Amino acid sequence: MKYTIALCSLGCAKNLVDSERMLAILKNHNYKIISDFTAADVIVVNTCGFIESAKEESIETILEYAALKNNKCKVLVVTGCLVQKYQKDLAVEIPEVDLWLGTLNFTEIGEKLDELLPNTAKIIEYDDLCHRELTTPNHWAYLKIAEGCDNTCTFCVIPQMRGPYKSRTIENIIEELRVLISKGVKEVIVLAQDTTVYGKDIYGKPYLKELLKAMVKEDIFWIRILYSYPQRMDGELLELISREEKICTYLDIPMQHSEDGVLKAMGRPERKDKLIKLLKQIRTINADFVIRSTFIVGFPGETQEDFMGLCEFLQEAKLDWVGVFPYSKEEDTVAGAMPNQIPEDIKEYRYNYIMSLLTRYSAHNLEKWQNKTILVIIEGKLDVNDEYSKGYQYVARASFQAPDVDGMVYVKTNKSHNPGDAIKVTVVSTDIYDLMGEEI
């Protein structure tokens, strides 16, 4: 019998890669992947446990699918970060779950399920690091180059959930890249908890530059790098990214804050003057670099002066894309035990205030693309009911727009295109987050 499986992936892109690996393993074990959870023999929930809201979403999702065990569902599997940290407690609270797998043993899912649901199909062995059942559009995919984290940020539980930093070899990554290219992928998005420290554990020093030099030799259109920590963004790396046409001049640099006292309390090695110096260096090397960053407001001990300093920093920094998150107090973290925790209403006020500023900054920053010609990749055709459908037929992304987190380009054209097609458009207008363009 061929059992059916539906998988729900929660949390970040790194978690999604794990989900795609599990889907490939399950397909290899002769399970049929479906999207209808009410019709699935097996339901898999890959959880996130990074912050409190993610934990709540994960638990609510588990309970939602646990209710389906009264119908067709025979086995409920829960995997991921939440399991890695809280499996014992969860097993007591949610006995409906039949199989728990953490972040360090989720690749056993095929074997474990075969024990619960005997399956006599022949299994073809392969390196599951390089084989995934992609859930992203066919023309782009994530490429995880390392697992775990050795950084000591006081607010973060990732090292507890993912373990120490462990790089993959360049050879193994290139092997997976070639598999992705063979599937039609044109853009790979390089992921790790910290991409800039890649290779230090196996090569004795950070090896991201060497990895990128190997990647650009392959038949790939765009290479995008995420999660590049500021203290390891050196001139040679920036020059390489600027020089190589296949590497997007898109820098995702999580800074978390600008004020020295808060950065120190966060366990971050950067300081405000170093961040300002880095931004100046980036724009000196290439004025077309697009910079994205993330920040936390309401961290324990953050004063009103600290907060206003962050607002001023963001105004002067003129970052292209910014994500802001209210601080989430997590158990078993240094920050969670710190005095001077900020009340929730103040955190919410600071978050709303800074987001209103960033809305204005974003609209202003996007105006620099007005009347310029840019290269975009088609994401899909617009639905006639879409608010932008009047006169615009397609939605696309430029090299300065990462999937899911940045804005889009809406395209007006008389030609027919498929997702993954690369075309040139002239930007004719902008709004808060998006661009509108006409194909040349």
Phi, psi and omega in degrees: 000139178261107181282150179261146182226135172239136183237133176249121181252123180249160173089212193276175179296328179295324176292324179297322177300317177299320179298319180294325176294319178296320179298320178295318178297316181293320177296323179292335177269016173075023172270146180262124182275127177229167181255348181271105183293331181287344182253005186271138173287326181232134175243131179243129175243115177264109193270162171241143179225025188294312178227171187302317181297325178291321177298315181298317179298319180297314181294318178298321180292317178301313181295322178300315181280337175297328179294337181282352178292347175280351181252242185276332187299125179262326184223131175248122181247134176236128183231180169101192188298317181299321180292318182303325184263328190235023188304314183300314180293319182295320182298327178286318185282331184231077183291349180293341181286130183267334184214126178248130178223128181274191181286342185263351181223019183295340180290353177276004189301321180296311181297316182295320180290323178300329178289325181277327181230087185313128186224116187264008182294146178290135182256129176269121182280141174202170178281105186290349174297330186256359182238124180221153172264099189296135176251353176277169173305154187300336188267355174216154182205155174277151178225104183273122186260350180200162178237155175077185184202139176252359179290157186241044176298131188287346183261356195250139179254003184304315178303328179288330184265332186245351179082185181289163182295130181221107181280150168272157178286156177302319182299318181292321179293317179296324177300315179293320179303317180294323176298316180297316179299321180296338179271000179099008180289131179253336181231126174248140182247110187283126185235148165191168176296331176210102184288332186286345177264003182311135173089346184298326183286336182246338181250356178087352177201160177305134188235021182298320180299317180294322177297314181296322178298326177285323183292322184292346177283346181272165184277067180241145185276307180232141170239121181242135183249129177245164173057054178261111185288139189298327185290345180245016175273091183264168183301321181296319179295316179297319179297319180297313180298319180293325187279322187276119184298327183285339181269123180296134176281060184234117184246118176259104188237096179292111182265329176074324175193173180244339188270135189302318182297319180289317179301319179296316180294330178285348184078022180267137182280344183284159172227164189304315182296325178291323178294317178297318179297319179296315180298320178295317179298317180301313185283339174288320179293317180204112182294344181270000175303134174255131187242129173244145177210166177233149183220153178245131174248152178081022177294148181310128179086357179292116180276169175298325177295318176300315182296315180293328175297321177296317179300317179294321178299315181294325178294319182281329184289330179053050177290149184282319180224136183223133171247136181234139181226135172293142180301135177246119181286118182245138179292154180066025173240153178298317182295327181296336180260003182288149173286177176059044173294139184277130178302150184300322182293326178288319176301316181295320179297314181296321178297311181296321181296312184290328178292326177294323176295315184295330176299317179291318180299317182298313180300320180291317182296325182290341181298340180294342180272353182304130178069005177270154176263127183230154176268131180229159172249128180294129176266324181173175179272143181282140173288145183297338180271356179295144183298337180263005188290341181294100179087349180246127186261334187226156171246139186217175175228143173266174181295341181265019179228111177278150179300143170075337186246339182247182180286185183231172173242124177263130193245132173255128183201159174260358184263163178259136182225159175245156175305134182100346177292138177258126180222164176255136178228153172259127181287123182253341177196165179222160169229211186296314185236343189241164177242151174242131185220163177241133180293139178285000000 
